[in-house]
Coordinates of C-alpha atoms and ligand atoms in Angstrom, one line a residue:
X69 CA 0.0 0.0 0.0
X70 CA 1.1 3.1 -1.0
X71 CA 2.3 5.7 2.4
X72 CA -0.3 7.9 0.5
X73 CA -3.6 5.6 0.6
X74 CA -2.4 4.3 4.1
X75 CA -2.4 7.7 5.5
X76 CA -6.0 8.7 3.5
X77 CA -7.1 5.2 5.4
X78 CA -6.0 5.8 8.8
X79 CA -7.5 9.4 8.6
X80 CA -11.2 7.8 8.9
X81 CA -12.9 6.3 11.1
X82 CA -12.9 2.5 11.3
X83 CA -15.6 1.2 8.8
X84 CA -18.9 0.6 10.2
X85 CA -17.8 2.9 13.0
X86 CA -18.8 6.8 13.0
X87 CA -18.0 10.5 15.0
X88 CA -20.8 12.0 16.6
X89 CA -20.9 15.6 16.0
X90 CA -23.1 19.0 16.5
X91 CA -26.8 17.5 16.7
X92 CA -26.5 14.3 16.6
X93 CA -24.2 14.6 19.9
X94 CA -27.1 16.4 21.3
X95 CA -29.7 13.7 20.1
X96 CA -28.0 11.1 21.1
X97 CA -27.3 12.0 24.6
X98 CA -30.9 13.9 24.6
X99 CA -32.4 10.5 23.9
X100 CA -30.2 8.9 26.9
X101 CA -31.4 11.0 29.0
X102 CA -35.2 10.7 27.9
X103 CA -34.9 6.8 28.2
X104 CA -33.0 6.6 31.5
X105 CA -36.3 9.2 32.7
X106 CA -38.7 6.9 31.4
X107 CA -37.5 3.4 32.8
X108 CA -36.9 4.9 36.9
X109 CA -40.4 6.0 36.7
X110 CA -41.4 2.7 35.7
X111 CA -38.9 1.6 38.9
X112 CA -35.5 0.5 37.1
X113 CA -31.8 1.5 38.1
X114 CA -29.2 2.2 36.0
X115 CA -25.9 0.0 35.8
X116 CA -22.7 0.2 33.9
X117 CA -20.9 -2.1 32.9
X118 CA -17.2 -2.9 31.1
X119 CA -16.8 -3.0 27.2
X120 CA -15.1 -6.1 27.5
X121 CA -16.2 -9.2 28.9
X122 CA -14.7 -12.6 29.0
X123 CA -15.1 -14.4 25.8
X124 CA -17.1 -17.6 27.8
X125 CA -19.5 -14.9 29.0
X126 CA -21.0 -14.7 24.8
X127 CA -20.3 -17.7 23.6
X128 CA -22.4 -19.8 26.4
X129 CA -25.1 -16.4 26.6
X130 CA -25.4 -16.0 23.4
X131 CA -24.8 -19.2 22.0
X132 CA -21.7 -20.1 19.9
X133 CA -23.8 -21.5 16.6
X134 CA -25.7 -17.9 16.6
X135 CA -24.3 -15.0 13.7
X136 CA -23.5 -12.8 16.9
X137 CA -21.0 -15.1 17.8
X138 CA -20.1 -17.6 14.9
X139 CA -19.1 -14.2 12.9
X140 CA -19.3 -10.8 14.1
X141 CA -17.5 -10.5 17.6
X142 CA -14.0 -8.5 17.9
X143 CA -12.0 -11.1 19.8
X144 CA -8.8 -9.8 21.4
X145 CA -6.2 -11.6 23.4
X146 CA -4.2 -9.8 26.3
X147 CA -1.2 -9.7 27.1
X148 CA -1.7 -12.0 30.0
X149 CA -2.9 -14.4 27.5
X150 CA -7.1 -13.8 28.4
X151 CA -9.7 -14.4 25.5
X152 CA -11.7 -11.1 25.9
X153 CA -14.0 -9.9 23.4
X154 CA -16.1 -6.1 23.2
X155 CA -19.3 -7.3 24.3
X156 CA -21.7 -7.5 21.6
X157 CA -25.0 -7.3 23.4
X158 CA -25.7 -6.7 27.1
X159 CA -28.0 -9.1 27.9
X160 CA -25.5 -12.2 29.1
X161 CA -23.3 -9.2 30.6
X162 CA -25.8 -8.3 32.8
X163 CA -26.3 -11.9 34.0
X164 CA -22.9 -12.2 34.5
X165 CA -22.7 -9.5 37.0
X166 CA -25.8 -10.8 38.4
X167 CA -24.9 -13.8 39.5
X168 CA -21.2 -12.2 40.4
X169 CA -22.5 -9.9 42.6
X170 CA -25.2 -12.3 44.3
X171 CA -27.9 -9.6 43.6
X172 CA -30.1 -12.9 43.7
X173 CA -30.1 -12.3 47.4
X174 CA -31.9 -8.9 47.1
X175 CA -35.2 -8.0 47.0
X176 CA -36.3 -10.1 43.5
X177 CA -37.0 -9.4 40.9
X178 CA -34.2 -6.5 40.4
X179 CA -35.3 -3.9 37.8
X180 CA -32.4 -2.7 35.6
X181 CA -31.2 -0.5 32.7
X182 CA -28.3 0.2 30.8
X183 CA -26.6 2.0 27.5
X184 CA -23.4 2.5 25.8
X185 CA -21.5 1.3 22.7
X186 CA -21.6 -2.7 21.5
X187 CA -19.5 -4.0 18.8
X188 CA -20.8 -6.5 16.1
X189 CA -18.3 -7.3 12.9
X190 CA -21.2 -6.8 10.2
X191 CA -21.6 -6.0 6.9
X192 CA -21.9 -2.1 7.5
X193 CA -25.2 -0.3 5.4
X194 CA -27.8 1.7 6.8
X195 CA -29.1 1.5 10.1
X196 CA -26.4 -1.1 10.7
X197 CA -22.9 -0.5 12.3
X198 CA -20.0 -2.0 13.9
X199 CA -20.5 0.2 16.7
X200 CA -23.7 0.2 17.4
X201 CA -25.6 1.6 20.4
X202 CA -28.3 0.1 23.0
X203 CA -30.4 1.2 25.3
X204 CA -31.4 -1.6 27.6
X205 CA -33.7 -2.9 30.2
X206 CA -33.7 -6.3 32.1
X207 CA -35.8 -7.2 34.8
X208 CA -34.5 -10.7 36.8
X209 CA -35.2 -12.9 39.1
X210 CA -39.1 -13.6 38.3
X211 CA -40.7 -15.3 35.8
X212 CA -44.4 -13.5 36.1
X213 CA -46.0 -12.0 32.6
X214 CA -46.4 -9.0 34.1
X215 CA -42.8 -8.1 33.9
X216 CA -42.7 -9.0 30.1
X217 CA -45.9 -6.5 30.2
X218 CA -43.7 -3.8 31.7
X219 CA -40.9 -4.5 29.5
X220 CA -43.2 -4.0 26.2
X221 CA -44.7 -0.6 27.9
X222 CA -41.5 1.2 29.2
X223 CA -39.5 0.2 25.5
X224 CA -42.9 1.2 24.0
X225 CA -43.2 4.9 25.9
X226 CA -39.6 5.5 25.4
X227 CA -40.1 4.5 21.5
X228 CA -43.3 7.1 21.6
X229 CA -40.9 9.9 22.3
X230 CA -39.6 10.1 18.9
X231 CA -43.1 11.3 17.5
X232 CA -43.7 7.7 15.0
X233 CA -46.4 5.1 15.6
X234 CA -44.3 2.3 17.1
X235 CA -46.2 -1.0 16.5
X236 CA -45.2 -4.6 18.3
X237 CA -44.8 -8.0 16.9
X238 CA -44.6 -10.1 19.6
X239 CA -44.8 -14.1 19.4
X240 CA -43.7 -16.8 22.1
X241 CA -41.1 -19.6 21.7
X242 CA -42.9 -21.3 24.6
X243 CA -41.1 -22.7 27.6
X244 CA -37.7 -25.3 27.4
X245 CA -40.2 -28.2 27.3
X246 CA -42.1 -27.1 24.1
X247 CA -38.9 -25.7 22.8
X248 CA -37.6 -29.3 22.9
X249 CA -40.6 -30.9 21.5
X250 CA -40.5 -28.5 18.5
X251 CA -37.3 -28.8 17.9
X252 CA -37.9 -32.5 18.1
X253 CA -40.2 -32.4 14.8
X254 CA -38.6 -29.8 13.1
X255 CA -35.7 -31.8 12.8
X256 CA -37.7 -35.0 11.5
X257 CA -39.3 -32.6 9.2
X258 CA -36.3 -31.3 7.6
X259 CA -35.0 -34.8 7.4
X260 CA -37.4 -36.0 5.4
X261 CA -36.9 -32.7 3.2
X262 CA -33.6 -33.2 3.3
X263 CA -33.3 -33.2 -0.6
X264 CA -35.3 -30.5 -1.3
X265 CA -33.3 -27.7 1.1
X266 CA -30.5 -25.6 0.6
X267 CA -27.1 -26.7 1.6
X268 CA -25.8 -23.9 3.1
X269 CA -29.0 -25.0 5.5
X270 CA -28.5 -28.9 6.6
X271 CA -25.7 -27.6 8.0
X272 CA -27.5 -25.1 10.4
X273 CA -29.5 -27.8 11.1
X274 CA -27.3 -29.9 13.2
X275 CA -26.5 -26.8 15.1
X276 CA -29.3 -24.4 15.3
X277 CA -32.3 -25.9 13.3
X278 CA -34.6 -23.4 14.2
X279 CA -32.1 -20.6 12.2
X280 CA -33.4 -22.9 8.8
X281 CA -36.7 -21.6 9.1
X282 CA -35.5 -17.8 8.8
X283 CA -33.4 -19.1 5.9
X284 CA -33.2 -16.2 2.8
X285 CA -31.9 -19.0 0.5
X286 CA -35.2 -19.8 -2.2
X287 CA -35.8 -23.3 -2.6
X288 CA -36.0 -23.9 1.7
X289 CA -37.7 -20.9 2.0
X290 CA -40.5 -23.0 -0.3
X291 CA -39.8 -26.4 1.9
X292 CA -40.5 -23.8 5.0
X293 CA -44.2 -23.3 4.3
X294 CA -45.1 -26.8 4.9
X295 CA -42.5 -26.6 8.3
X296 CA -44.6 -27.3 11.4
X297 CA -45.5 -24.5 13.5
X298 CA -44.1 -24.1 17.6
X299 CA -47.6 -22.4 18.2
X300 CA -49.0 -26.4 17.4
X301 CA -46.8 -27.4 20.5
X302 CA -47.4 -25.4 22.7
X303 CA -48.1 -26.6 25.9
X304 CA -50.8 -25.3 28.6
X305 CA -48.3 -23.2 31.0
X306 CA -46.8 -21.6 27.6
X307 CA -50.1 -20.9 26.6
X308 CA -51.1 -18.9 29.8
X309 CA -48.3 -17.1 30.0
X310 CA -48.9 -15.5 26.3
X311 CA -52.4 -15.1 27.2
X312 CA -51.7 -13.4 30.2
X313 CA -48.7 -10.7 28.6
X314 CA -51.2 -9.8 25.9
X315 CA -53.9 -9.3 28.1
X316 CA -51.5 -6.7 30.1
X317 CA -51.1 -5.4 27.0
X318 CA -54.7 -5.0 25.8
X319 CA -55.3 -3.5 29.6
X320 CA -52.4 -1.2 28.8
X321 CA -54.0 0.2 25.0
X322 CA -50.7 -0.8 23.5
X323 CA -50.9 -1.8 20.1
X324 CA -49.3 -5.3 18.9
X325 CA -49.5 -7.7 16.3
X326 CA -48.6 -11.8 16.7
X327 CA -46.4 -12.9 14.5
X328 CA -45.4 -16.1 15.0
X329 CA -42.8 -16.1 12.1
X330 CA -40.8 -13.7 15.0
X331 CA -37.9 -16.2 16.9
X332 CA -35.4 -13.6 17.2
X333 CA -31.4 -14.5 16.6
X334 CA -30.1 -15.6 20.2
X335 CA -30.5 -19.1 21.7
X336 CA -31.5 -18.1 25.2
X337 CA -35.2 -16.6 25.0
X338 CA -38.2 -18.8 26.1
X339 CA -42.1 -18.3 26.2
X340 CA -42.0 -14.1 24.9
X341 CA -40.4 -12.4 22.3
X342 CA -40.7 -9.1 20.1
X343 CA -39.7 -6.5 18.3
X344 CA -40.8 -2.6 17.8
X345 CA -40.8 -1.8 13.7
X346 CA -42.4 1.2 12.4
X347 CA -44.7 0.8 9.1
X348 CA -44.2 3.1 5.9
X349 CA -47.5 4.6 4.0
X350 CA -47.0 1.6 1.6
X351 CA -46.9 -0.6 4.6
X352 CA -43.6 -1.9 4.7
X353 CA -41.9 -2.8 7.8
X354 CA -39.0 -0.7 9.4
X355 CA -36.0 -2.3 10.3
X356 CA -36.8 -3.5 14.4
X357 CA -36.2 -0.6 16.3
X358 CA -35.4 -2.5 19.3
X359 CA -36.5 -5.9 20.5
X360 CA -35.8 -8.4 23.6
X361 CA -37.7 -11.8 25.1
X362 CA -37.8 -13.3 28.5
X363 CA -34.9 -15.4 28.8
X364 CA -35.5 -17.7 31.7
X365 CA -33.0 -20.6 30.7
X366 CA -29.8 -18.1 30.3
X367 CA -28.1 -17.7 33.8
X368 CA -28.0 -22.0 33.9
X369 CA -26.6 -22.1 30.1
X370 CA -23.8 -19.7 31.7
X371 CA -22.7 -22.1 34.4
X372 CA -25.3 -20.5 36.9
X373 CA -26.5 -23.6 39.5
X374 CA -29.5 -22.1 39.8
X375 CA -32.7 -21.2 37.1
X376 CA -33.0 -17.2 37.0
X377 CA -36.1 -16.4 34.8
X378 CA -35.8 -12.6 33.6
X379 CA -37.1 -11.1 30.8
X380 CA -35.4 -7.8 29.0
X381 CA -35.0 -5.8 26.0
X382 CA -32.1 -4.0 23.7
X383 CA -33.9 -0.6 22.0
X384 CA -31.2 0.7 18.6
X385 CA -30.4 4.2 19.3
X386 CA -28.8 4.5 15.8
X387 CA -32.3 3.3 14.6
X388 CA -34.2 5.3 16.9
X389 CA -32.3 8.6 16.0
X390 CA -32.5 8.1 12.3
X391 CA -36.8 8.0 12.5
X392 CA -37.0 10.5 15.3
X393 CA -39.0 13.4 14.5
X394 CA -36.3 16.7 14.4
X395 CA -36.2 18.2 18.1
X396 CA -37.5 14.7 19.9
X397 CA -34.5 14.3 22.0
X398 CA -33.1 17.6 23.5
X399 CA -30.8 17.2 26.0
X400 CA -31.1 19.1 29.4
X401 CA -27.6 20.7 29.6
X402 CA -28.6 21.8 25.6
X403 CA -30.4 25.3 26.3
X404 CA -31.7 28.1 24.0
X405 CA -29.0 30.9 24.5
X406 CA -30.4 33.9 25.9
X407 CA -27.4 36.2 26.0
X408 CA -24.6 36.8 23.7
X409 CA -21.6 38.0 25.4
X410 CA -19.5 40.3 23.6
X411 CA -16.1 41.5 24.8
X412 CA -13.6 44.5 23.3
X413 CA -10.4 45.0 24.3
X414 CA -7.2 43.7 26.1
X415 CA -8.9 45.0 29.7
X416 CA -12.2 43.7 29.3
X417 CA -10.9 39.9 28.4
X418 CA -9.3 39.6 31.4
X419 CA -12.6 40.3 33.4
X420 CA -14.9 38.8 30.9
X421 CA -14.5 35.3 32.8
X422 CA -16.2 36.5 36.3
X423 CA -19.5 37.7 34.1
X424 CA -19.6 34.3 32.4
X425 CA -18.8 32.8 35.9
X426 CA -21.9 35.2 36.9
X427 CA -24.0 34.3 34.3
X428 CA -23.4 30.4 34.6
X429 CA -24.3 30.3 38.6
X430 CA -27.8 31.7 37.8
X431 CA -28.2 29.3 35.0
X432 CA -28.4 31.5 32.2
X433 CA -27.2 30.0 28.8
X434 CA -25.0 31.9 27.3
X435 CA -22.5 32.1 24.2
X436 CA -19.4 34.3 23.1
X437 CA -16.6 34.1 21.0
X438 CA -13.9 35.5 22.9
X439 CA -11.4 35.1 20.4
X440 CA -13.2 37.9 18.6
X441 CA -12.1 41.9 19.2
X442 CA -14.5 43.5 17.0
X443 CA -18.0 44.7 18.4
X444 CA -19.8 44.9 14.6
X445 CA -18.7 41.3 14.1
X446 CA -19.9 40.3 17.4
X447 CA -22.9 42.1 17.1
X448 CA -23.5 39.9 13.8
X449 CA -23.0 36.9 14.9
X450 CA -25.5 37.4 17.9
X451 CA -27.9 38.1 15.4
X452 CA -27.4 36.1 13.0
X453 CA -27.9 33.3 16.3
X454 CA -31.3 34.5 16.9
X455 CA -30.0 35.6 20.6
X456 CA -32.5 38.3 22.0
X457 CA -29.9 39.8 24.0
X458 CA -26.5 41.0 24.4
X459 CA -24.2 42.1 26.4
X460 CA -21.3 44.6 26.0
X461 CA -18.0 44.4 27.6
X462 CA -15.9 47.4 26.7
X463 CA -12.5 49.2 27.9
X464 CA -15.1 51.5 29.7
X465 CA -17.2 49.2 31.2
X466 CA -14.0 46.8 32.7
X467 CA -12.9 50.0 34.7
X468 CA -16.4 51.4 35.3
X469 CA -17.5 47.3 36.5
X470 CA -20.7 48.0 34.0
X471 CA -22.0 45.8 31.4
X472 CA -24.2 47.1 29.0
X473 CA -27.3 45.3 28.5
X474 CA -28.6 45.3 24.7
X475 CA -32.3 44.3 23.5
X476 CA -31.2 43.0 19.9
X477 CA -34.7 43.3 18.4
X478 CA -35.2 47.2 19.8
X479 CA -31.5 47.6 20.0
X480 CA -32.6 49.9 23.2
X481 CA -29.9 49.6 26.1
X482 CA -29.2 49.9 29.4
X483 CA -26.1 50.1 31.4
X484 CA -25.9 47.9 34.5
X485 CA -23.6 47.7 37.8
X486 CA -21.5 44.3 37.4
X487 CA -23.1 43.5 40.9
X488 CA -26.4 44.4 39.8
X489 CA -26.0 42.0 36.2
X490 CA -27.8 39.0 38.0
X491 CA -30.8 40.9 39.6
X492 CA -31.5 43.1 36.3
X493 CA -31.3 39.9 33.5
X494 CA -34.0 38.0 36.1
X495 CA -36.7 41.3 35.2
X496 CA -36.1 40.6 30.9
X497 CA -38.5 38.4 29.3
Ligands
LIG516 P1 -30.3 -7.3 19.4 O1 -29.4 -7.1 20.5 O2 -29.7 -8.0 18.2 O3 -31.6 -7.9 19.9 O4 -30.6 -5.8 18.9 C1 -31.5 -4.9 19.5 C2 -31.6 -3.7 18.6 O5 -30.3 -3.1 18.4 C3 -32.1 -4.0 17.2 O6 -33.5 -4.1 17.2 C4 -31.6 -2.9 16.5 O7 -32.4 -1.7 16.6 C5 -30.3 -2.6 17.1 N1 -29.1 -3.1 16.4 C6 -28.7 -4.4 16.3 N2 -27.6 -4.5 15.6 C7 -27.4 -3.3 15.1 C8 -26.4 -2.8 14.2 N3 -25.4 -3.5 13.7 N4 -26.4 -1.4 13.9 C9 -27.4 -0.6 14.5 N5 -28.3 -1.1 15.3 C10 -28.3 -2.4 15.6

């Protein structure tokens, strides 16, 4: 490679991988903010926790025949010769410090959320990245319906936020008993079609036969609609437990569909799953928005002695920023500026600090440019900001201690004690 091309490469960001910058820095954390309001009112805590996590902690949580993990984690080894890999979802994470930090011994079940980066090695195109971002919610340590309800809602409310009609496929996978039936005659189903599906697909089916029937490839996808359905097996408890979500649901006025085509990627979910899609005016299907399943079989499958139902959910911020309507997510440290501070001269710089300083404590947005000397150009970039008001910080007024307070639309002004400044901008509309 030319030293040319090498340095054009390493001036970009890692494919897949993107800066945030102006608004979408402020979306972004504006819709953190929003979603970490929304789930303590609905009783969860927040948790953080590392970017890295044992490689074990995936593979068994996840499940090592699963795309997550067959393909797309970043694996590293350390120095001190650990397999550690940049966690690619949080759900298994989150068991993992769970059962690490006996929180099985609180109060059950313990209501929690999270957020950050997660790193999956796709094929980057829109609304998928390498870096992508979560917002999640996991509730553990019961397996009652109404916590899958509650999961649905407080995704659901924080989904509303971004102005779109956010509709629900949900299906159920049943508990481990039907999953193990099912999988039972879907594999003596694909047997007998053994001739007639794609090869790329008896090969899944060793491994992960319920990944055949959300096969792309055309001649299984025909063998597929005569594949027999989980809803047929489902047995009584599975049954009440759907029945019993949906009427939460119907209670709660929030608007689902069944699909029971949904199974989701990851080995680990039992009885609920779903996903949150928004629908085009042609009615197409968004890419999911966010999605999650109770997942009462996972802390066992990750060396756990004991059963820990919980159910949970992973919302895509990228996603969710892309469809949000403009000004959705404002962040609260994001204000309108109401004073433009303008500054001339070598003596007036060196005080112009303590009126920011002033300004600041009384919680008054404010902008400058300080490396600026001239008051016309000062002037103009106030207006051309839309700030209503601004204040002058001349030669003068450093040795006097005044600051002149200007009305930009009236361009009347006034000229105020430095001491005074707090008390008089509190009487401006
Ligand atoms: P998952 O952890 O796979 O259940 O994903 C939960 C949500 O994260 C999905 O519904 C998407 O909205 C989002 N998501 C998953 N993978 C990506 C990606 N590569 N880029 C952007 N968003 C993603």
């Amino acid at each position: 490679m030319s030293a040319a091309k090498k340095t054009k490469d390493t001036l970009q960001a890692p494919k897949g991988m993107r800066d945030f910058i102006g608004d979408n820095f402020y979306t972004k954390q504006g819709f953190y903010e929003k979603a970490q309001e929304i789930a303590e009112y609905y009783g969860f805590s927040g948790i953080e926790l590392p970017i890295l996590e044992h490689e074990d902690i995936f593979i068994k949580g996840v499940g090592d025949n699963t795309d997550i993990v067959e393909k797309e984690m970043y694996s590293l080894k350390t120095k001190g010769g650990d397999k550690l890999v940049m966690r690619p979802e949080g759900t298994a994470a989150i068991m993992r410090s769970y059962i690490e930090h006996g929180m099985g011994s609180l109060p059950q079940p313990v209501f929690l959320y999270y957020g950050g980066p997660f790193f999956r090695h796709e094929r980057p195109q829109k609304g998928r990245y390498r870096q992508l971002y979560q917002f999640g919610l996991e509730i553990i340590g019961s397996e009652k319906a109404v916590l899958d309800a509650i999961t649905i809602q407080t995704g659901y409310q924080i989904l509303k936020e971004t102005g779109q009609d956010i509709t629900i496929k949900i299906n159920t996978l049943g508990d481990s008993e039907v999953r193990k039936e099912y999988l039972k005659k879907l594999k003596a189903f694909y047997r007998k079609n053994s001739k007639r599906i794609a090869k790329k697909d008896l090969e899944r089916l060793s491994t992960n036969p319920m990944r055949v029937l959300d096969s792309k490839e055309p001649d299984t996808i025909l063998v597929n609609e005569n594949a027999p359905t989980l809803i047929s097996t489902l047995n009584d408890i599975s049954k009440k437990h759907f029945k019993s979500v949906l009427e939460y649901l119907d209670a709660a006025h929030i608007p689902y569909e069944i699909d029971n085509t949904l199974v989701r990627g990851l080995d680990y979910y039992a009885h609920t799953v779903f996903e949150y899609v928004t629908y085009d005016k042609d009615g197409n299907s968004s890419l999911a928005l966010g999605g999650g399943g109770r997942y009462d079989g996972l802390a066992k499958v990750m060396g756990h002695t004991k059963d820990v139902p919980a159910v949970g959910l992973g919302l895509g911020v990228d996603r969710i920023m892309d469809i949000a309507k403009e000004g959705s997510f404002n962040p609260k440290i994001r204000k309108k500026p109401k004073f433009f501070f303008i500054q001339i001269g070598y003596e007036a710089k060196g005080k112009a600090f303590n009126i920011i300083e002033i300004l600041r404590k009384k919680k008054y947005p404010i902008k400058h440019s300080l490396s600026k000397n001239n008051l016309g150009k000062q002037l103009g970039i106030a207006e051309s900001l839309g700030i209503p008001y601004a204040l002058i910080f001349g030669k003068k007024e450093a040795i006097d201690s005044t600051v002149i307070v200007r009305n930009m639309k009236t361009r009347k002004q006034k000229t105020i004690p430095i001491e005074e400044l707090a008390d008089y901008i509190k009487t401006l509309k």
